[in-house]
Amino acid sequence: MTILITGGCGFIGSALIRYLLQHTEHQIINLDKLTYAANPAALAAVAANPRYHFKQLDICDAAALQQIFTQYQPQAVMHLAAESHVDRSIAGAAGFIETNINGTFQLLEVSRHYQQQLPELQRQQFRFLHISTDEVYGDLATADAPAFTEQTHYAPSSPYAASKAASDHLVRAWHRTYGLPVIITNCSNNYGPWQHAEKLIPNTISKALSGQPIPVYGNGKQIRDWLYVEDHVRALWQVLNRGEVGQSYNIGGNSEQQNIEVVKTICELLDELAPMHKRGYPLNTKHSSLITYVTDRPGHDLRYAINSSKIQTALQWQPQHNFAVGLRNTVLWYLQHAGSL
Ligand code: NAD
């Protein structure tokens, strides 16, 4: 099989490509524009693999997409390319509308025209897997409100979440109207190696290691469900192979945490693994002394919680990393990567 992956130089896309090259025999075509969020170093270990092909390309460029489909004749598309950072979407939403909505539209159109001219069997077997977020559901007002299911209605809060919600609607409509064999996944907050420094966990680690204030929005009591990226890519592979066309699947990590607890746990791990006195600070200085509360993000969602029972029952997928283990692995990875161990 030839699998076309968009956004493969990003955090989740690169983990997916490493996973697929290691665990399958398939050909992987990675289409990525290489925005600020891309990190080709995350693929350095597999870049020379003869089953891996990279093309720098903007998914809004339909002609370039068409050429790739004609050249590589993919059997599946896994669509991860997106502008993905909520704060950036608040500062300026245009790029989010362009890539997340228009880019998804262009990719759907090229996929549909390509799929329709395939021979019958291949036409049926073709899959378009759209990777989306639990942020399309908005937030939960209380700690005991039931978690999002696939039936929860869409109520996105940020420009990022709204652009992803719009892309989900397009994908569903291309199935309903044109019969494109699509599947959608909505996952919770990912974490793990190679995440961009702008996101909560790597940002906390890097600020702590450089002795800068560690910013925490508002009172830090926002709750997120944390999903280890390797568990997520395993789920995506299951969904692509065994998921039902036209369905969506929630993917969560069963690990709800308040942001402030995540930050404090990272500080404790760093106190143990990379104590501040080794970097010239007085003995017993704690990383938590760097925590600084800052003005809350506008429209900040209070709580996301995801009910993954559908994928767990239908596809027998379970997250394998609990948060304590996953976070320790992640902190160790960033320390090794920063040369701090
Ligand atoms: P990321 O920001 O790390 O990477 C995005 C990648 O897409 C980058 O390599 C970038 O160069 C590429 N890209 C951006 N615009 C493009 C364009 N116009 N054409 C081609 N490539 C383009 O994102 P991520 O964290 O890896 O997320 C991947 C997907 O998963 C996104 O669709 C995101 O919405 C979704 N998601 C992420 C999370 C998370 O916690 N990271 C949670 C839920 C859903």
Short mmCIF file of C-alpha atoms and ligand atoms in Angstrom, two decimals:
data_model
loop_
_atom_site.label_atom_id
_atom_site.label_comp_id
_atom_site.label_asym_id
_atom_site.label_seq_id
_atom_site.Cartn_x
_atom_site.Cartn_y
_atom_site.Cartn_z
CA MET A 1 0.00 0.00 0.00
CA THR A 2 1.07 3.58 -0.64
CA ILE A 3 -0.06 5.99 2.08
CA LEU A 4 -0.08 9.73 1.56
CA ILE A 5 0.42 11.65 4.80
CA THR A 6 -0.02 15.41 5.03
CA GLY A 7 1.79 17.35 7.75
CA GLY A 8 4.27 14.52 8.28
CA CYS A 9 7.02 16.85 9.52
CA GLY A 10 4.87 17.97 12.47
CA PHE A 11 4.75 16.48 15.94
CA ILE A 12 2.11 13.77 15.38
CA GLY A 13 2.79 13.25 11.66
CA SER A 14 6.46 12.49 12.26
CA ALA A 15 5.58 10.02 15.04
CA LEU A 16 3.10 8.38 12.64
CA ILE A 17 5.71 8.08 9.87
CA ARG A 18 8.31 6.61 12.22
CA TYR A 19 5.69 4.12 13.45
CA LEU A 20 4.55 3.08 9.95
CA LEU A 21 8.06 2.63 8.59
CA GLN A 22 8.95 0.52 11.62
CA HIS A 23 5.79 -1.60 11.87
CA THR A 24 4.58 -1.94 8.27
CA GLU A 25 5.99 -2.54 4.78
CA HIS A 26 4.07 0.32 3.16
CA GLN A 27 5.34 3.21 1.05
CA ILE A 28 4.96 6.57 2.77
CA ILE A 29 4.59 9.86 0.90
CA ASN A 30 4.95 12.84 3.22
CA LEU A 31 3.50 16.15 1.95
CA ASP A 32 4.46 19.09 4.12
CA LYS A 33 4.75 22.82 3.53
CA LEU A 34 7.49 23.07 6.18
CA THR A 35 5.96 25.89 8.19
CA TYR A 36 7.58 27.09 11.43
CA ALA A 37 5.94 24.06 13.14
CA ALA A 38 7.70 21.47 10.97
CA ASN A 39 10.72 19.67 12.34
CA PRO A 40 12.43 17.52 9.69
CA ALA A 41 14.95 16.42 12.36
CA ALA A 42 12.16 14.27 13.81
CA LEU A 43 12.43 12.18 10.63
CA ALA A 44 16.21 12.19 10.25
CA ALA A 45 16.41 8.57 11.43
CA VAL A 46 14.11 7.38 8.62
CA ALA A 47 14.84 9.92 5.87
CA ALA A 48 17.05 7.49 3.93
CA ASN A 49 14.50 4.65 4.06
CA PRO A 50 13.68 3.71 0.41
CA ARG A 51 9.98 3.44 1.38
CA TYR A 52 9.92 7.09 2.52
CA HIS A 53 9.34 9.98 0.09
CA PHE A 54 9.11 13.64 1.01
CA LYS A 55 7.59 16.46 -1.05
CA GLN A 56 7.48 20.05 0.13
CA LEU A 57 4.01 21.18 -0.81
CA ASP A 58 1.15 23.40 0.35
CA ILE A 59 -2.13 21.45 0.59
CA CYS A 60 -3.91 24.57 -0.71
CA ASP A 61 -2.13 24.01 -4.06
CA ALA A 62 -4.57 21.72 -5.89
CA ALA A 63 -2.45 21.36 -9.03
CA ALA A 64 0.57 20.21 -7.00
CA LEU A 65 -1.63 17.77 -5.07
CA GLN A 66 -3.05 16.35 -8.30
CA GLN A 67 0.42 15.72 -9.64
CA ILE A 68 1.37 13.81 -6.48
CA PHE A 69 -1.76 11.63 -6.65
CA THR A 70 -1.05 10.83 -10.29
CA GLN A 71 2.59 10.06 -9.61
CA TYR A 72 2.18 7.91 -6.48
CA GLN A 73 -1.36 6.44 -6.83
CA PRO A 74 -2.03 6.27 -3.06
CA GLN A 75 -4.52 3.83 -1.52
CA ALA A 76 -5.00 6.00 1.56
CA VAL A 77 -4.67 9.59 2.75
CA MET A 78 -3.95 10.43 6.38
CA HIS A 79 -4.56 14.16 6.72
CA LEU A 80 -2.69 15.84 9.58
CA ALA A 81 -1.46 19.09 8.00
CA ALA A 82 -2.88 22.02 9.93
CA GLU A 83 -2.12 25.20 11.75
CA SER A 84 -2.41 23.81 15.26
CA HIS A 85 -1.64 26.38 17.96
CA VAL A 86 -4.62 28.02 19.70
CA ASP A 87 -2.69 31.14 20.82
CA ARG A 88 -1.52 31.81 17.27
CA SER A 89 -5.09 31.46 15.99
CA ILE A 90 -6.21 34.13 18.47
CA ALA A 91 -3.41 36.48 17.36
CA GLY A 92 -4.28 35.96 13.67
CA ALA A 93 -6.75 33.45 12.27
CA ALA A 94 -6.17 33.87 8.52
CA GLY A 95 -3.59 31.08 8.19
CA PHE A 96 -5.90 28.73 10.10
CA ILE A 97 -8.81 29.44 7.78
CA GLU A 98 -6.56 28.98 4.77
CA THR A 99 -4.84 25.72 5.70
CA ASN A 100 -7.38 24.03 7.94
CA ILE A 101 -10.48 24.84 5.89
CA ASN A 102 -9.39 25.69 2.34
CA GLY A 103 -6.48 23.22 2.44
CA THR A 104 -8.79 20.41 3.60
CA PHE A 105 -11.26 21.37 0.86
CA GLN A 106 -8.54 21.18 -1.83
CA LEU A 107 -7.33 17.83 -0.53
CA LEU A 108 -10.88 16.46 -0.47
CA GLU A 109 -11.52 17.58 -4.04
CA VAL A 110 -8.30 16.10 -5.40
CA SER A 111 -8.92 12.89 -3.42
CA ARG A 112 -12.48 12.61 -4.71
CA HIS A 113 -11.58 13.07 -8.39
CA TYR A 114 -8.70 10.64 -8.01
CA GLN A 115 -10.80 8.04 -6.14
CA GLN A 116 -13.65 8.19 -8.63
CA GLN A 117 -11.47 7.15 -11.56
CA LEU A 118 -10.00 4.13 -9.75
CA PRO A 119 -11.12 0.60 -10.73
CA GLU A 120 -14.10 -0.61 -8.65
CA LEU A 121 -12.25 -2.60 -5.99
CA GLN A 122 -9.59 0.06 -5.41
CA ARG A 123 -12.28 2.73 -5.33
CA GLN A 124 -14.00 0.89 -2.48
CA GLN A 125 -10.77 0.25 -0.62
CA PHE A 126 -9.54 3.86 -0.78
CA ARG A 127 -9.61 5.67 2.58
CA PHE A 128 -9.41 9.33 3.61
CA LEU A 129 -8.59 9.59 7.32
CA HIS A 130 -9.02 13.08 8.73
CA ILE A 131 -7.18 13.76 12.00
CA SER A 132 -9.07 16.28 14.13
CA THR A 133 -9.31 17.43 17.71
CA ASP A 134 -11.59 17.17 20.76
CA GLU A 135 -11.56 21.00 20.79
CA VAL A 136 -14.39 20.91 18.21
CA TYR A 137 -16.70 19.98 21.10
CA GLY A 138 -15.97 23.15 23.09
CA ASP A 139 -15.50 22.68 26.81
CA LEU A 140 -17.13 21.07 29.83
CA ALA A 141 -18.19 23.49 32.53
CA THR A 142 -17.66 21.22 35.53
CA ALA A 143 -15.29 18.52 36.69
CA ASP A 144 -18.07 15.92 36.84
CA ALA A 145 -19.79 16.65 33.49
CA PRO A 146 -19.82 13.57 31.26
CA ALA A 147 -16.93 13.32 28.78
CA PHE A 148 -17.33 14.09 25.06
CA THR A 149 -18.70 11.26 22.96
CA GLU A 150 -18.88 11.09 19.16
CA GLN A 151 -22.47 12.37 19.52
CA THR A 152 -21.56 15.55 21.44
CA HIS A 153 -22.57 18.57 19.37
CA TYR A 154 -19.89 20.84 18.00
CA ALA A 155 -19.30 24.11 19.90
CA PRO A 156 -15.73 25.24 19.19
CA SER A 157 -14.37 28.15 21.25
CA SER A 158 -11.18 29.33 19.54
CA PRO A 159 -10.50 30.23 15.90
CA TYR A 160 -8.30 27.10 15.75
CA ALA A 161 -11.08 24.85 17.04
CA ALA A 162 -13.63 26.49 14.74
CA SER A 163 -11.41 25.92 11.71
CA LYS A 164 -10.97 22.26 12.64
CA ALA A 165 -14.73 21.91 13.20
CA ALA A 166 -15.31 23.37 9.73
CA SER A 167 -12.86 20.90 8.22
CA ASP A 168 -14.66 17.99 9.95
CA HIS A 169 -17.95 19.17 8.44
CA LEU A 170 -16.40 19.32 4.98
CA VAL A 171 -15.00 15.82 5.33
CA ARG A 172 -18.38 14.44 6.45
CA ALA A 173 -20.16 16.22 3.59
CA TRP A 174 -17.72 14.79 1.02
CA HIS A 175 -18.68 11.35 2.27
CA ARG A 176 -22.41 11.99 2.31
CA THR A 177 -22.57 13.88 -1.00
CA TYR A 178 -19.84 12.26 -3.08
CA GLY A 179 -19.36 8.91 -1.36
CA LEU A 180 -15.70 9.55 -0.53
CA PRO A 181 -14.73 6.81 1.99
CA VAL A 182 -13.77 9.03 4.92
CA ILE A 183 -13.18 8.41 8.61
CA ILE A 184 -12.62 11.15 11.22
CA THR A 185 -10.71 10.93 14.48
CA ASN A 186 -10.98 13.49 17.31
CA CYS A 187 -8.18 13.20 19.80
CA SER A 188 -7.25 14.90 23.06
CA ASN A 189 -4.01 16.77 23.89
CA ASN A 190 -0.98 14.84 22.67
CA TYR A 191 2.40 14.86 24.36
CA GLY A 192 5.72 13.12 23.86
CA PRO A 193 9.07 13.59 22.09
CA TRP A 194 9.52 16.13 19.28
CA GLN A 195 6.62 18.45 20.18
CA HIS A 196 7.11 22.11 19.25
CA ALA A 197 8.42 24.28 22.11
CA GLU A 198 5.32 26.51 21.99
CA LYS A 199 3.10 23.79 23.55
CA LEU A 200 2.56 23.44 27.32
CA ILE A 201 4.82 20.50 28.21
CA PRO A 202 7.91 21.31 26.08
CA ASN A 203 7.53 25.01 26.90
CA THR A 204 7.51 24.26 30.62
CA ILE A 205 10.58 22.03 30.31
CA SER A 206 12.54 24.53 28.24
CA LYS A 207 11.67 27.52 30.45
CA ALA A 208 12.54 25.52 33.57
CA LEU A 209 15.89 24.41 32.18
CA SER A 210 16.83 27.94 31.15
CA GLY A 211 15.73 29.42 34.49
CA GLN A 212 13.02 31.62 32.95
CA PRO A 213 9.52 32.21 34.36
CA ILE A 214 7.20 29.26 33.58
CA PRO A 215 3.93 30.86 32.41
CA VAL A 216 0.64 29.35 33.60
CA TYR A 217 -2.60 30.79 32.21
CA GLY A 218 -5.17 32.11 34.72
CA ASN A 219 -5.37 29.91 37.82
CA GLY A 220 -3.98 26.88 35.96
CA LYS A 221 -7.04 24.81 36.80
CA GLN A 222 -7.95 24.05 33.17
CA ILE A 223 -8.28 20.29 32.71
CA ARG A 224 -6.98 18.41 29.69
CA ASP A 225 -6.91 14.71 28.86
CA TRP A 226 -3.34 13.77 27.90
CA LEU A 227 -2.64 11.22 25.17
CA TYR A 228 0.88 9.88 24.60
CA VAL A 229 1.69 10.44 20.93
CA GLU A 230 2.77 6.82 20.36
CA ASP A 231 -0.60 5.60 21.65
CA HIS A 232 -2.29 8.05 19.29
CA VAL A 233 -0.47 6.93 16.13
CA ARG A 234 -1.22 3.29 16.97
CA ALA A 235 -4.89 4.27 17.20
CA LEU A 236 -4.74 6.05 13.83
CA TRP A 237 -3.32 2.95 12.20
CA GLN A 238 -6.10 0.78 13.69
CA VAL A 239 -8.75 3.23 12.52
CA LEU A 240 -7.35 3.39 8.99
CA ASN A 241 -7.37 -0.41 8.71
CA ARG A 242 -10.47 -1.38 10.62
CA GLY A 243 -12.53 1.75 11.21
CA GLU A 244 -15.96 2.01 9.63
CA VAL A 245 -16.32 4.41 6.70
CA GLY A 246 -18.40 7.48 7.51
CA GLN A 247 -17.77 7.13 11.26
CA SER A 248 -15.78 9.23 13.69
CA TYR A 249 -13.74 7.93 16.62
CA ASN A 250 -12.72 9.76 19.76
CA ILE A 251 -9.18 9.00 20.95
CA GLY A 252 -8.20 9.91 24.51
CA GLY A 253 -5.52 8.99 27.00
CA ASN A 254 -7.68 8.38 30.12
CA SER A 255 -5.42 10.92 31.83
CA GLU A 256 -7.23 14.06 32.92
CA GLN A 257 -4.95 16.57 34.61
CA GLN A 258 -5.14 20.21 35.60
CA ASN A 259 -2.55 22.29 33.73
CA ILE A 260 -1.03 23.45 37.02
CA GLU A 261 -0.61 19.83 38.13
CA VAL A 262 1.15 19.00 34.85
CA VAL A 263 3.52 21.94 35.35
CA LYS A 264 4.22 21.03 38.99
CA THR A 265 4.88 17.38 38.10
CA ILE A 266 7.35 18.45 35.41
CA CYS A 267 9.08 20.67 37.99
CA GLU A 268 9.35 17.73 40.41
CA LEU A 269 10.74 15.44 37.69
CA LEU A 270 13.32 18.09 36.79
CA ASP A 271 14.24 18.57 40.48
CA GLU A 272 15.00 14.84 40.53
CA LEU A 273 16.63 14.43 37.10
CA ALA A 274 18.33 17.82 36.54
CA PRO A 275 18.52 19.66 39.90
CA MET A 276 18.99 23.42 39.70
CA HIS A 277 22.05 23.48 41.97
CA LYS A 278 23.95 21.64 39.22
CA ARG A 279 23.38 24.72 37.05
CA GLY A 280 24.76 27.15 39.63
CA TYR A 281 21.59 27.90 41.66
CA PRO A 282 21.67 27.68 45.47
CA LEU A 283 21.18 24.20 46.93
CA ASN A 284 17.51 23.14 47.21
CA THR A 285 16.22 25.72 44.70
CA LYS A 286 13.08 24.20 43.19
CA HIS A 287 11.96 24.53 39.56
CA SER A 288 8.46 25.30 40.86
CA SER A 289 9.80 28.67 42.12
CA LEU A 290 9.77 29.71 38.43
CA ILE A 291 6.00 29.20 38.05
CA THR A 292 4.36 32.53 37.11
CA TYR A 293 0.62 32.99 36.69
CA VAL A 294 -0.20 35.11 33.61
CA THR A 295 -3.41 36.65 32.22
CA ASP A 296 -5.71 33.91 31.00
CA ARG A 297 -6.12 33.17 27.30
CA PRO A 298 -9.38 34.73 25.94
CA GLY A 299 -12.12 32.11 25.59
CA HIS A 300 -9.98 29.56 27.42
CA ASP A 301 -11.78 26.23 27.65
CA LEU A 302 -12.09 24.94 31.21
CA ARG A 303 -12.18 21.21 30.71
CA TYR A 304 -11.85 18.69 27.90
CA ALA A 305 -12.56 15.06 28.62
CA ILE A 306 -12.95 12.42 26.02
CA ASN A 307 -14.91 9.20 26.09
CA SER A 308 -12.96 6.70 23.97
CA SER A 309 -15.21 3.70 24.61
CA LYS A 310 -16.19 3.45 20.94
CA ILE A 311 -12.65 2.86 19.65
CA GLN A 312 -11.87 0.70 22.67
CA THR A 313 -14.84 -1.57 22.03
CA ALA A 314 -14.98 -1.53 18.24
CA LEU A 315 -11.25 -1.69 17.50
CA GLN A 316 -9.84 -3.03 20.79
CA TRP A 317 -7.50 -0.04 21.09
CA GLN A 318 -6.33 1.10 24.54
CA PRO A 319 -3.75 3.71 25.53
CA GLN A 320 -0.67 1.88 26.82
CA HIS A 321 1.04 4.77 28.61
CA ASN A 322 -0.32 6.16 31.83
CA PHE A 323 0.46 9.84 32.37
CA ALA A 324 3.13 9.33 35.04
CA VAL A 325 5.15 6.99 32.80
CA GLY A 326 4.54 8.99 29.62
CA LEU A 327 5.52 12.28 31.24
CA ARG A 328 8.72 10.83 32.73
CA ASN A 329 9.68 9.42 29.28
CA THR A 330 8.97 12.81 27.74
CA VAL A 331 11.00 14.79 30.28
CA LEU A 332 13.89 12.33 29.93
CA TRP A 333 13.74 12.66 26.14
CA TYR A 334 13.86 16.49 26.27
CA LEU A 335 16.75 16.37 28.75
CA GLN A 336 18.71 14.00 26.53
CA HIS A 337 17.85 16.06 23.47
CA ALA A 338 18.94 19.31 25.15
CA GLY A 339 22.18 17.63 26.26
CA SER A 340 21.15 18.18 29.89
CA LEU A 341 21.64 14.59 31.05
P1 NAD B 1 2.03 20.49 14.15
O1 NAD B 1 1.70 21.92 14.22
O2 NAD B 1 3.14 19.96 15.01
O3 NAD B 1 2.40 20.09 12.65
C1 NAD B 1 1.64 20.50 11.55
C2 NAD B 1 2.41 20.17 10.28
O4 NAD B 1 1.59 20.57 9.17
C3 NAD B 1 3.74 20.93 10.16
O5 NAD B 1 4.78 20.04 9.77
C4 NAD B 1 3.46 21.97 9.09
O6 NAD B 1 4.62 22.30 8.30
C5 NAD B 1 2.41 21.26 8.24
N1 NAD B 1 1.57 22.22 7.50
C6 NAD B 1 0.95 23.32 8.01
N2 NAD B 1 0.29 23.96 7.02
C7 NAD B 1 0.46 23.23 5.89
C8 NAD B 1 0.01 23.37 4.55
N3 NAD B 1 -0.75 24.41 4.17
N4 NAD B 1 0.37 22.42 3.65
C9 NAD B 1 1.15 21.37 4.01
N5 NAD B 1 1.63 21.21 5.25
C10 NAD B 1 1.28 22.13 6.19
O7 NAD B 1 0.69 19.70 14.44
P2 NAD B 1 0.47 18.35 15.25
O8 NAD B 1 0.48 18.66 16.70
O9 NAD B 1 1.39 17.31 14.72
O10 NAD B 1 -1.03 18.02 14.84
C11 NAD B 1 -1.33 17.23 13.70
C12 NAD B 1 -2.83 17.19 13.51
O11 NAD B 1 -3.45 16.68 14.68
C13 NAD B 1 -3.44 18.57 13.26
O12 NAD B 1 -4.44 18.44 12.29
C14 NAD B 1 -4.04 18.95 14.61
O13 NAD B 1 -5.16 19.78 14.44
C15 NAD B 1 -4.43 17.59 15.15
N6 NAD B 1 -4.45 17.52 16.62
C16 NAD B 1 -3.31 17.76 17.35
C17 NAD B 1 -3.36 17.66 18.75
C18 NAD B 1 -2.12 17.88 19.60
O14 NAD B 1 -2.22 17.78 20.82
N7 NAD B 1 -0.95 18.13 19.03
C19 NAD B 1 -4.55 17.36 19.40
C20 NAD B 1 -5.68 17.14 18.63
C21 NAD B 1 -5.61 17.20 17.25
#
